[in-house]
mmCIF file of C-alpha atoms in Angstrom:
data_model
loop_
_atom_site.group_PDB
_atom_site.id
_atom_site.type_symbol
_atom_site.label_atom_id
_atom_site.label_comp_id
_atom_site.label_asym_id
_atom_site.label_seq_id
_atom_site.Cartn_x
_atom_site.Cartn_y
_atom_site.Cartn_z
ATOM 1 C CA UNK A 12 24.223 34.535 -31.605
ATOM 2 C CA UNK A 13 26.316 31.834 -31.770
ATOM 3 C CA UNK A 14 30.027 31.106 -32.423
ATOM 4 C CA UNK A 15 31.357 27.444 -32.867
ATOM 5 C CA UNK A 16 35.432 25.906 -33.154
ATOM 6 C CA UNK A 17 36.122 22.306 -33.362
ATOM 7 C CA UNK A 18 35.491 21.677 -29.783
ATOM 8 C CA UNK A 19 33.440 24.434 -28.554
ATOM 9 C CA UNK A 20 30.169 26.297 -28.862
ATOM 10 C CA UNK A 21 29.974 29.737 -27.469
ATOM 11 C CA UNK A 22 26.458 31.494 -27.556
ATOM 12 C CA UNK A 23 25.334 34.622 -25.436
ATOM 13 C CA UNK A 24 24.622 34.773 -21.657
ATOM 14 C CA UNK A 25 21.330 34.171 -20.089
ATOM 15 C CA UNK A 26 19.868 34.312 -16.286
ATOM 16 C CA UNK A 27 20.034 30.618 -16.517
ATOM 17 C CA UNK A 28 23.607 31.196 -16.191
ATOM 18 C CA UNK A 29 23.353 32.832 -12.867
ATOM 19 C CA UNK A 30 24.911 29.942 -10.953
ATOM 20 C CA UNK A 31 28.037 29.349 -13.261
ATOM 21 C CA UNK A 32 28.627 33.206 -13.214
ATOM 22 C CA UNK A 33 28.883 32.541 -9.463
ATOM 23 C CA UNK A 34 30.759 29.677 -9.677
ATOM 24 C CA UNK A 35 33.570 31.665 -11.523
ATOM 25 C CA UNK A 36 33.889 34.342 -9.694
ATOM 26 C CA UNK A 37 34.205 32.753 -6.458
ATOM 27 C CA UNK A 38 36.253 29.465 -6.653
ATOM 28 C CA UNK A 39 39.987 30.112 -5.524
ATOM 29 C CA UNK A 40 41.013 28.260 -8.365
ATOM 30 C CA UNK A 41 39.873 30.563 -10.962
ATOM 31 C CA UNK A 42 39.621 33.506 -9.274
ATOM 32 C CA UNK A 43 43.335 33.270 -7.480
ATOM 33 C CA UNK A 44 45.223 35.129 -10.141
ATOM 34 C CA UNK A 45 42.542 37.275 -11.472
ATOM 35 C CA UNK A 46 40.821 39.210 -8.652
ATOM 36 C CA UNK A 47 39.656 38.654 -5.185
ATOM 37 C CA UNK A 48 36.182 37.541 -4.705
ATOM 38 C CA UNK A 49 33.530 39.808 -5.189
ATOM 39 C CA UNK A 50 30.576 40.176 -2.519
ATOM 40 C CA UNK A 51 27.060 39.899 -3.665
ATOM 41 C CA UNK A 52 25.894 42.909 -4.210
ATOM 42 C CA UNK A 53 28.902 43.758 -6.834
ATOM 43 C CA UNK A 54 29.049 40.269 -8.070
ATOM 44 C CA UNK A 55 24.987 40.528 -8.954
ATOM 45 C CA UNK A 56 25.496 43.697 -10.731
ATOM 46 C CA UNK A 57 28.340 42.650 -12.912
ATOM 47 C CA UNK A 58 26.375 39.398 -14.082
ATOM 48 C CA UNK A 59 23.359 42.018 -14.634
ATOM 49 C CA UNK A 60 25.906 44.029 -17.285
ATOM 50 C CA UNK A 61 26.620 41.165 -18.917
ATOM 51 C CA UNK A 62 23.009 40.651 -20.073
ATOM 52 C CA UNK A 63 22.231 43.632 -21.727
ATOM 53 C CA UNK A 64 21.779 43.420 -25.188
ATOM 54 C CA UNK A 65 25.580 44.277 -27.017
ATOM 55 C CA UNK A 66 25.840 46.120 -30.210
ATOM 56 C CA UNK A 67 29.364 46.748 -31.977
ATOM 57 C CA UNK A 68 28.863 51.071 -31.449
ATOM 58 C CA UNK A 69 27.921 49.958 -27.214
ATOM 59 C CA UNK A 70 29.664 50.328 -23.933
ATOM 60 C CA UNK A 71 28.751 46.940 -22.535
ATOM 61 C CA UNK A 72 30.655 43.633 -22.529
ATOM 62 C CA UNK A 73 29.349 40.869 -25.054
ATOM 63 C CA UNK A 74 29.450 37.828 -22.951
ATOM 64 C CA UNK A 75 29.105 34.551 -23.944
ATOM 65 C CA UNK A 76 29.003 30.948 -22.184
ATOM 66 C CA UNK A 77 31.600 28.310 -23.235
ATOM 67 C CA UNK A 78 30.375 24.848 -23.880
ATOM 68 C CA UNK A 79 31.836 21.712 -24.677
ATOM 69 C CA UNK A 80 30.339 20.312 -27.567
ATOM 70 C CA UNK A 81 31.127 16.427 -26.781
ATOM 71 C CA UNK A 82 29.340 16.510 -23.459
ATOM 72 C CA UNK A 83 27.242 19.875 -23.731
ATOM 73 C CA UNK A 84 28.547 20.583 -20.199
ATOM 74 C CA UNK A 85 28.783 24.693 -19.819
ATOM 75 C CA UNK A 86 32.718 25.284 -18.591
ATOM 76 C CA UNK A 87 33.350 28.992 -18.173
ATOM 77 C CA UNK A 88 32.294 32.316 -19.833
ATOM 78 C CA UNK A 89 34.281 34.629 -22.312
ATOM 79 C CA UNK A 90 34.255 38.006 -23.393
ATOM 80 C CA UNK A 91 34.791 41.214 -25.104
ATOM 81 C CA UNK A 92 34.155 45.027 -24.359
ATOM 82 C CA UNK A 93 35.644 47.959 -26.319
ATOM 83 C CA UNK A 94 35.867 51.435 -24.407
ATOM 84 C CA UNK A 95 37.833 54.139 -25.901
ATOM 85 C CA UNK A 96 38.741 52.613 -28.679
ATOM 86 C CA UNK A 97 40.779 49.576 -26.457
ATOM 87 C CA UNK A 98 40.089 45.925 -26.386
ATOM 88 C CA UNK A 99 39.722 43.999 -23.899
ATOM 89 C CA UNK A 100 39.130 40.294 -24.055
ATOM 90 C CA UNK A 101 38.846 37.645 -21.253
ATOM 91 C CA UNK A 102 37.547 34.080 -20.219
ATOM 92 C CA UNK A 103 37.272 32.106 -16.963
ATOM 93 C CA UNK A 104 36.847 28.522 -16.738
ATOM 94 C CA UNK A 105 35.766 25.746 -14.437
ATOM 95 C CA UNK A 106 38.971 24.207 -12.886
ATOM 96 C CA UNK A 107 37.859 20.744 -14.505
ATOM 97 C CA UNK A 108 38.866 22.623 -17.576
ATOM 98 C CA UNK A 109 42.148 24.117 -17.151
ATOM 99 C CA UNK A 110 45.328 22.864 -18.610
ATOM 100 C CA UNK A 111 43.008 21.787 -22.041
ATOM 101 C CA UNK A 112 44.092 24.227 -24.003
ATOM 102 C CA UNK A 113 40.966 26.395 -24.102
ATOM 103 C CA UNK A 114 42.653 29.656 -23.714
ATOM 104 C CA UNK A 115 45.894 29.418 -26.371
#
């Protein structure tokens, strides 16, 4: 699956991503306003959630990788999880991408 704007492509999570998961859930510039940094252990099984297979009907999050399309460079992750019939949407990004508009 794949989803692409003007400027971005967004396609599902892999293992490959491993080390950008990390990345975003540990740099104080992402993470300062969000939550505090996860250890390990929790921060292993979260990224493990996020690639299991999403249907519309599941309880899982779909989670997808943001990439620029001009340089191909992966920037942050997005995504979406319904429980109890509420929404809830988020992203993260590098710092090298904030203040780009991404997220309005």
């Amino acid at each position: 699956m794949k989803v692409s704007t003007q400027r971005l492509t967004m396609s599902l999570i892999t293992e490959d991503d491993w080390s950008l998961f990390v990345s975003l859930h540990t740099k104080p510039q992402v993470i300062q306003l969000c939550f505090d940094t996860p250890d390990e252990t929790v921060l292993k099984s979260k990224f493990e959630s996020r690639l299991t297979p999403w249907e519309a009907n599941s309880n899982t999050w779909l989670c997808m990788v943001i990439i620029d399309k001009l340089s191909g460079q992966k920037m942050g992750v997005t995504g979406f999880h319904l429980e109890d019939g509420i929404a809830e949407v988020g992203y993260l990004l590098l710092p090298e991408f904030h203040g780009k508009s991404y997220g309005t």
